[in-house]
GROMACS .gro file of C-alpha atoms in nm:
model
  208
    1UNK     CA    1   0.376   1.522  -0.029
    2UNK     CA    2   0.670   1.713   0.121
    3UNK     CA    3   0.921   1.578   0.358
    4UNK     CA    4   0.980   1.610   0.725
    5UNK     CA    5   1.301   1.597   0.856
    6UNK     CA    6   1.375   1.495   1.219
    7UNK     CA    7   1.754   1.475   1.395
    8UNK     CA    8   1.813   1.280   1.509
    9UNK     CA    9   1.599   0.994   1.343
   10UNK     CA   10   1.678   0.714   1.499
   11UNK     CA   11   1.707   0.679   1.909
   12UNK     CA   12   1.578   0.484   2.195
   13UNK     CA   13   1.257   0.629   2.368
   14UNK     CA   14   1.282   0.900   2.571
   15UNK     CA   15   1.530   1.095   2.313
   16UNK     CA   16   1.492   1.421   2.260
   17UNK     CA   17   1.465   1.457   1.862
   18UNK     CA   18   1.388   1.797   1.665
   19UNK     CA   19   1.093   1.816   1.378
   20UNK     CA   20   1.107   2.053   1.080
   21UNK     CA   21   0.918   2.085   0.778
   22UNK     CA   22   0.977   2.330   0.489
   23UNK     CA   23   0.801   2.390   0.131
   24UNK     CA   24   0.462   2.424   0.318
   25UNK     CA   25   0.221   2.695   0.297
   26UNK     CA   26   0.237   2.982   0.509
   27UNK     CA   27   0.098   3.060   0.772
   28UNK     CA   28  -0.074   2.809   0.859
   29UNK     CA   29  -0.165   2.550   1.175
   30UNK     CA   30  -0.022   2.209   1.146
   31UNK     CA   31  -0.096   1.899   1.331
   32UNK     CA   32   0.154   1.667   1.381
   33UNK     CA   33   0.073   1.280   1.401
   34UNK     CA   34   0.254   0.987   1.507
   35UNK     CA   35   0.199   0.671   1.363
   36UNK     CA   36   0.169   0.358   1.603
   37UNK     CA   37  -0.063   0.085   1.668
   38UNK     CA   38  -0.202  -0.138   1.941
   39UNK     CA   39  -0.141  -0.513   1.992
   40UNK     CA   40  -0.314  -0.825   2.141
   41UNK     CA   41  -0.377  -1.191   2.172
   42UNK     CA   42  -0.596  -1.337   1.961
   43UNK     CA   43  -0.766  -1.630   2.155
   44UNK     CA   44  -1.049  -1.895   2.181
   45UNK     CA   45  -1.166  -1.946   2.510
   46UNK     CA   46  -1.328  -2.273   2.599
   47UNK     CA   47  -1.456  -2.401   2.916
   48UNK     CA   48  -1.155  -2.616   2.996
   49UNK     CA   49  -0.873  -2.430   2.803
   50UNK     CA   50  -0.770  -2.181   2.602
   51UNK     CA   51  -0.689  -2.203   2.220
   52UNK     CA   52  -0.427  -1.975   2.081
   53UNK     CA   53  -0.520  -1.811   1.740
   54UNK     CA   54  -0.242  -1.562   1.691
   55UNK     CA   55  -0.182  -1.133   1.741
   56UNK     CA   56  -0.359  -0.894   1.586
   57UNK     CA   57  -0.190  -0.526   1.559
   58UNK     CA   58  -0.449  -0.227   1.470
   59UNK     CA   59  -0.269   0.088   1.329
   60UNK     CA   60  -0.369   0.392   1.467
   61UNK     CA   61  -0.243   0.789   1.484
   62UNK     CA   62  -0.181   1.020   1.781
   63UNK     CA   63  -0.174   1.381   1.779
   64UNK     CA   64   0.168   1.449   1.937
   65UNK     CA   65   0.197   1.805   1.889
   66UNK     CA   66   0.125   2.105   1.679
   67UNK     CA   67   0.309   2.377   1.495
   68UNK     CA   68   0.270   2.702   1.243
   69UNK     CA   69   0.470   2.765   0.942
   70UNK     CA   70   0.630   3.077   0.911
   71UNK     CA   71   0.658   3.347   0.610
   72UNK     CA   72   0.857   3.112   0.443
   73UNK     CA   73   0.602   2.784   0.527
   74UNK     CA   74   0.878   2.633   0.750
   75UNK     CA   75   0.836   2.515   1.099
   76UNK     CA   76   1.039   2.351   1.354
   77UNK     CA   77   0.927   2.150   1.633
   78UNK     CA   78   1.139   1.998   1.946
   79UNK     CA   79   0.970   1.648   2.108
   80UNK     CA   80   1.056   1.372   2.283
   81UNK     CA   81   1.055   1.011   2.149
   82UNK     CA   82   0.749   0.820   2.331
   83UNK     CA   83   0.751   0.468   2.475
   84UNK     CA   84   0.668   0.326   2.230
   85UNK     CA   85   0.668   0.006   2.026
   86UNK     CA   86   1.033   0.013   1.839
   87UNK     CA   87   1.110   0.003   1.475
   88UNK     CA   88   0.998   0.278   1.234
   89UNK     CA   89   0.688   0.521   1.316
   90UNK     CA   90   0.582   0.737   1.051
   91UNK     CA   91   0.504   1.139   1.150
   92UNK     CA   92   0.257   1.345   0.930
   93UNK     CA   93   0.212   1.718   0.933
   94UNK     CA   94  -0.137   1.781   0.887
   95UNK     CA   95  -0.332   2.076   0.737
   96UNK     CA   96  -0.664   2.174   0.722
   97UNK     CA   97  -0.759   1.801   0.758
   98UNK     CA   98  -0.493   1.712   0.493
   99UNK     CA   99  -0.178   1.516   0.522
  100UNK     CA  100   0.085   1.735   0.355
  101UNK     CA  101   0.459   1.638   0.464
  102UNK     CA  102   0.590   1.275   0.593
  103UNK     CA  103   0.883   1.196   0.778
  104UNK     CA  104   0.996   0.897   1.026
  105UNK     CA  105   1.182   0.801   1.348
  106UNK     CA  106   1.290   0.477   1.447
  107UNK     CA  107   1.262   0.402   1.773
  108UNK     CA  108   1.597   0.216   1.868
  109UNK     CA  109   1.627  -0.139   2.090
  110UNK     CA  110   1.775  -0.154   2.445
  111UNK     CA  111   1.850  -0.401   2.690
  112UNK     CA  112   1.889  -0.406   3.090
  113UNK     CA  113   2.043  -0.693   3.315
  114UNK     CA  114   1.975  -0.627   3.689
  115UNK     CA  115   2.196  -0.747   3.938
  116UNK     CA  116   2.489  -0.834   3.743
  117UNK     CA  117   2.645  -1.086   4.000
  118UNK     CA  118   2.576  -1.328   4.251
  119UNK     CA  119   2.511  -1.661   4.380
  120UNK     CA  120   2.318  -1.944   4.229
  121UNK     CA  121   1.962  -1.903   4.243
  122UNK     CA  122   1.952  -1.523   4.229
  123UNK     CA  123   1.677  -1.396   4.033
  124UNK     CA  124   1.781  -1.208   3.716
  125UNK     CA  125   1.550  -0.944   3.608
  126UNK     CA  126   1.598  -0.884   3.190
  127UNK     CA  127   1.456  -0.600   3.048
  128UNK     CA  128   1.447  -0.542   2.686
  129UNK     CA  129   1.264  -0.215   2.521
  130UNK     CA  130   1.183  -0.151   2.123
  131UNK     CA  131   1.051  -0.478   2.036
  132UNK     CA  132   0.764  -0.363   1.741
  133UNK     CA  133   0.408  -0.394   1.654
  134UNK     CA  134   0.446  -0.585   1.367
  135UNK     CA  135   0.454  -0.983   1.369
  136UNK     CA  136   0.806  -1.071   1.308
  137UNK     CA  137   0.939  -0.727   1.540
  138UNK     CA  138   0.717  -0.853   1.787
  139UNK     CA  139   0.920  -1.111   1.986
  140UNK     CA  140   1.260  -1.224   2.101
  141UNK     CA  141   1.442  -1.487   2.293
  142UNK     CA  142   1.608  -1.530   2.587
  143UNK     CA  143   1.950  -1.734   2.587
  144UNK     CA  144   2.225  -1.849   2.881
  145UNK     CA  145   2.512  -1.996   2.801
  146UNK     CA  146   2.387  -2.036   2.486
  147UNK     CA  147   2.068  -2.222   2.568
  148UNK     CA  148   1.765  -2.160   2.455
  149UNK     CA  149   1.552  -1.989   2.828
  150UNK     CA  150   1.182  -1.883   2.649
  151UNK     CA  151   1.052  -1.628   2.434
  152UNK     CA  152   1.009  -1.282   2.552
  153UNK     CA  153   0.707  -1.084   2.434
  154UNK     CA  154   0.585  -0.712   2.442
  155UNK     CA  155   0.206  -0.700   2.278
  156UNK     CA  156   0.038  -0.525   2.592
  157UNK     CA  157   0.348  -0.311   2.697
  158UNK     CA  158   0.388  -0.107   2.410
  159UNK     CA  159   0.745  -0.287   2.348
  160UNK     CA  160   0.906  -0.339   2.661
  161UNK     CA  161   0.899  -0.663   2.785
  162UNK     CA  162   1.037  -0.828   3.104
  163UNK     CA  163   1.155  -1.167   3.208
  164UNK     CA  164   1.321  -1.292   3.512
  165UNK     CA  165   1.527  -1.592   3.578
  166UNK     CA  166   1.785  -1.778   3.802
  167UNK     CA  167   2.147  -1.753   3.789
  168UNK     CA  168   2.278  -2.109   3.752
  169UNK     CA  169   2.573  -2.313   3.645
  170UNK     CA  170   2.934  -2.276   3.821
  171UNK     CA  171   3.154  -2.007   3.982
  172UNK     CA  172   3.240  -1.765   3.725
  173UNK     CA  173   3.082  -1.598   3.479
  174UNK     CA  174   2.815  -1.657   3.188
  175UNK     CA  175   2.661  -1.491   2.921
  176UNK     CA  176   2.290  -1.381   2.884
  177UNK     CA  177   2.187  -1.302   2.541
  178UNK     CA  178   1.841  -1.143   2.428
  179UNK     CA  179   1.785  -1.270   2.022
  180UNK     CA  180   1.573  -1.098   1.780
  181UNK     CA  181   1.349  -1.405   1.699
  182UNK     CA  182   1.096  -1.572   1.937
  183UNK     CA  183   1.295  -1.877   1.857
  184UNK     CA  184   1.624  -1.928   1.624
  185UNK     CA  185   1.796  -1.629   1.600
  186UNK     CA  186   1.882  -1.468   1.204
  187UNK     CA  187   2.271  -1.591   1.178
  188UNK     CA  188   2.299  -1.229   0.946
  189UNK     CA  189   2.065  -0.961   1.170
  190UNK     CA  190   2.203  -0.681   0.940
  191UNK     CA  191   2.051  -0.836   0.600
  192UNK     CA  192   1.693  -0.965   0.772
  193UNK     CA  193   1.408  -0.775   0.740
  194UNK     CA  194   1.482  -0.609   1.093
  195UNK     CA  195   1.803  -0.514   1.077
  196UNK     CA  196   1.794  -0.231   1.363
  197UNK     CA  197   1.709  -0.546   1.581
  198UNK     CA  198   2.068  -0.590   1.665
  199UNK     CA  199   1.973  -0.749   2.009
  200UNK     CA  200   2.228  -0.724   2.320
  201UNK     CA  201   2.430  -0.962   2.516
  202UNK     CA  202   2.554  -0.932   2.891
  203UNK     CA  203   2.778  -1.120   3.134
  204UNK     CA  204   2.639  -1.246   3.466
  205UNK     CA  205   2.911  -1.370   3.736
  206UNK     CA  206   2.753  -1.631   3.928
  207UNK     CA  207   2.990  -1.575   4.306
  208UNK     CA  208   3.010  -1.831   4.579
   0.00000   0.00000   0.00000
């Protein structure tokens, strides 16, 4: 299988990234397929409550474009990075039904904070996009002050999840913090098996 390159190949969603393959034969239509998957709750429901069983993630492809190699059996392809799930999608070029080149992108993590001051009890909306499909890319945490606020989860928004709380504590200023773990946080991110999932951390001035 031949290789696709893509630049660049790693990015939050909504990047514009270029595709190119080379080595292929000429002339010919390719198909170009992204690799993703879909996510839900796995759950028991019972007359009085509701038992939670776990996630289950089913992989699926997407058309996302298509192409045609040249003379040479080259092609190159311009697209921009979906809103997706984050972490590492795989991209096949496809022809005549086959899958003949691979490449990858990763989609990258970002986080939001919105306001960014004001008095106690103001409701702070946190936004954090990339969390992935996959069990332990699936969840983070939310942390102020260094305590621990709840899990934040993305299985039915294709990675971005959303949580709002209140400002609290004294005058001055405080630090949010969004984890890569639904609970403890990996004290070495960079040698986990997530390393991309570098999470963010933001300041919050609480005013009188």
């Amino acid at each position: 299988m031949g290789v696709l390159k893509t630049t660049p190949d790693v990015a939050v969603a909504g990047t514009p990234f270029t595709l190119s393959g080379s080595g292929l034969p000429a002339g010919k239509d390719v198909t170009l397929v992204w690799s993703t998957a879909n996510v839900t709750w796995v759950v028991d429901a019972r007359p009085d409550s509701v038992d939670y069983l776990g996630r289950q993630a089913t992989k699926l492809q997407v058309v996302i474009g298509s192409a045609t190699t040249d003379a040479s059996g080259s092609f190159t392809k311009k697209f921009v990075a979906p809103k997706d799930f984050g972490g590492i999608h795989d991209i096949y070029a496809v022809i005549d039904g086959v899958q003949v080149a691979k490449g990858g992108f990763l989609i990258a993590r970002s986080a939001t904070i919105k306001p960014t001051s004001g008095p106690i009890g103001t409701m702070i909306t946190v936004t954090y996009n990339g969390l992935g499909s996959s069990l332990y890319e699936g969840g983070a945490s939310l942390l102020y002050d260094n305590k621990y606020v709840g899990a934040m989860m993305a299985n039915w928004t294709r990675g971005t999840a959303v949580a709002h709380i209140r400002a609290s504590g004294p005058v001055g200023s405080h630090t949010l913090e969004v984890a890569d773990a639904i609970t403890f946080k990996y004290l070495n991110i960079q040698q986990s098996p997530i390393p991309w999932a570098t999470g963010s951390t933001f300041t919050f001035t609480v005013t009188k």
